[in-house]
């Protein structure tokens, strides 16, 4: 299928004879890049585990003041692009920032030699920033797992003399382990795909290696080989996640009629829990968002210009186009699978959804390989025919970036349509077929009205992810073409986020939409 072409092309290019550039990188810097990537993923996973699981247990099992608002607020950091958070904390914590400047004034220090302050632009700093943004993946899945557990098991453990901590360690945590493993695998894949923060902090990882190899050395072959290494890592992470679920099956669920009785925290425990949870919200979302609003107000006249409207239009047009095409592909594949009734008809849907697991830089190289070859072939054919060469029809236009977005995010629309169609009774198909409806008429008059909410949700998710995507946009965008994400990152790279605060707020507000839908769906289920 067309959507699997980038992966096939990437593997093919990676298997071609090695160029001198890749050999040079392999014997000089690639071992360091691989080591940095490993430690970054490990540190971010550890931080997300230490923050996400306790917060999930507190929200699912305990009664706290303002819990209804707090359990929603803990999801908010997902809407904040990590490179924006990185710049905010760099600006605050650098030597010239307000934090260190205030310390020098209070204690009379004159230079950095007079005191020690941890550097933010390090691998550990990057891990901390990414952990603040990505821990909600673990929090969401762990919270859902805790809420689905039967309260009879918790009450039985308490009757047997277990303290709340023992009950958590021996009952709740083992039952939630598969969900936590899924959340950690998502954190690991997002960390592996991260570009903005690590590039801003000058932490060299495999993601930055792909970017630098293509744009710096101009070697598509070397970039493809590094991308293939990342592809193997992603496949390994997916395999480990599936094995963790396969090896442990949990059948004890909350039956719905059980009353969820939470622990009543008091005193130090209550205020400590509130401080812990609200600190996560403040550091991961509130503080960066308030600073963005401050800059947006003070630099509004400079940010509210023609470029802001042009790049906003580019992002809206591109995102809407990709969302529409992804939805049509999802409907086509979903209806084909439903009407055929064959088990093998699900294969095209699974193949079309493979791109979502790929990091943006890896996907970009996979898109560039076939489209560059196609551009060269068309120009060679035009030269052979004696006509004017058309130039870069694919890699020099919006085609490449739109195709890359479609491959990466089409899985969201396909999955949403598939799950919605699965809820429609097969008897409706039989009735409409006996009435003489064609497959197209059946889809238009029966299925689409019934699955319109799922269609809208899938298209909306694709639209929002396209608005936020950065690494694929940096590699695939044509000349003189900017999206809001690349526009903001340009200011971040130049350490002028105050001028990009307004478009950054637009990206954040758009990113809040799926989180609102997600939280409402969780509240309706429980």
PDB file of N, CA and C in Angstrom, residues 30-31 42 57 61 81 159 165 232 247 267 286 320 458 514:
ATOM      1  N   UNK A  30      28.550   8.134  16.600  1.00  0.00           N
ATOM      2  CA  UNK A  30      27.323   7.355  16.773  1.00  0.00           C
ATOM      3  C   UNK A  30      27.274   6.583  18.095  1.00  0.00           C
ATOM      4  N   UNK A  31      28.357   5.983  18.574  1.00  0.00           N
ATOM      5  CA  UNK A  31      28.275   5.323  19.891  1.00  0.00           C
ATOM      6  C   UNK A  31      27.831   6.267  21.002  1.00  0.00           C
ATOM      7  N   UNK A  42      15.769   6.042  29.404  1.00  0.00           N
ATOM      8  CA  UNK A  42      15.693   5.420  30.733  1.00  0.00           C
ATOM      9  C   UNK A  42      15.328   6.451  31.806  1.00  0.00           C
ATOM     10  N   UNK A  57      -2.719   6.819  41.487  1.00  0.00           N
ATOM     11  CA  UNK A  57      -3.289   6.140  42.651  1.00  0.00           C
ATOM     12  C   UNK A  57      -4.017   7.117  43.557  1.00  0.00           C
ATOM     13  N   UNK A  61      -7.875   6.368  44.127  1.00  0.00           N
ATOM     14  CA  UNK A  61      -8.146   5.671  45.376  1.00  0.00           C
ATOM     15  C   UNK A  61      -8.354   6.567  46.587  1.00  0.00           C
ATOM     16  N   UNK A  81       3.987  21.753  24.106  1.00  0.00           N
ATOM     17  CA  UNK A  81       5.176  21.247  23.391  1.00  0.00           C
ATOM     18  C   UNK A  81       6.413  21.306  24.272  1.00  0.00           C
ATOM     19  N   UNK A 159      -8.967  -6.038  55.269  1.00  0.00           N
ATOM     20  CA  UNK A 159      -9.461  -6.913  56.324  1.00  0.00           C
ATOM     21  C   UNK A 159      -8.399  -7.903  56.790  1.00  0.00           C
ATOM     22  N   UNK A 165      -0.448   1.304  52.169  1.00  0.00           N
ATOM     23  CA  UNK A 165       0.771   1.124  51.372  1.00  0.00           C
ATOM     24  C   UNK A 165       0.950  -0.331  50.973  1.00  0.00           C
ATOM     25  N   UNK A 232      14.497  -0.214  14.466  1.00  0.00           N
ATOM     26  CA  UNK A 232      14.690  -1.444  15.224  1.00  0.00           C
ATOM     27  C   UNK A 232      14.389  -1.235  16.709  1.00  0.00           C
ATOM     28  N   UNK A 247       2.079 -11.800  28.932  1.00  0.00           N
ATOM     29  CA  UNK A 247       2.531 -12.640  30.042  1.00  0.00           C
ATOM     30  C   UNK A 247       1.679 -12.463  31.287  1.00  0.00           C
ATOM     31  N   UNK A 267      -4.515  15.473  57.478  1.00  0.00           N
ATOM     32  CA  UNK A 267      -3.264  16.004  58.009  1.00  0.00           C
ATOM     33  C   UNK A 267      -2.157  16.122  56.991  1.00  0.00           C
ATOM     34  N   UNK A 286       1.127  25.055  34.127  1.00  0.00           N
ATOM     35  CA  UNK A 286       0.697  26.393  34.544  1.00  0.00           C
ATOM     36  C   UNK A 286       1.797  27.434  34.401  1.00  0.00           C
ATOM     37  N   UNK A 320      -6.079  20.412   7.903  1.00  0.00           N
ATOM     38  CA  UNK A 320      -7.427  20.065   7.447  1.00  0.00           C
ATOM     39  C   UNK A 320      -7.370  19.115   6.250  1.00  0.00           C
ATOM     40  N   UNK A 458     -11.769  11.096  15.231  1.00  0.00           N
ATOM     41  CA  UNK A 458     -10.559  10.689  14.510  1.00  0.00           C
ATOM     42  C   UNK A 458      -9.979  11.809  13.683  1.00  0.00           C
ATOM     43  N   UNK A 514      -8.335  17.663  22.467  1.00  0.00           N
ATOM     44  CA  UNK A 514      -8.489  16.217  22.694  1.00  0.00           C
ATOM     45  C   UNK A 514      -8.407  15.839  24.164  1.00  0.00           C
TER      46      UNK A 514
END
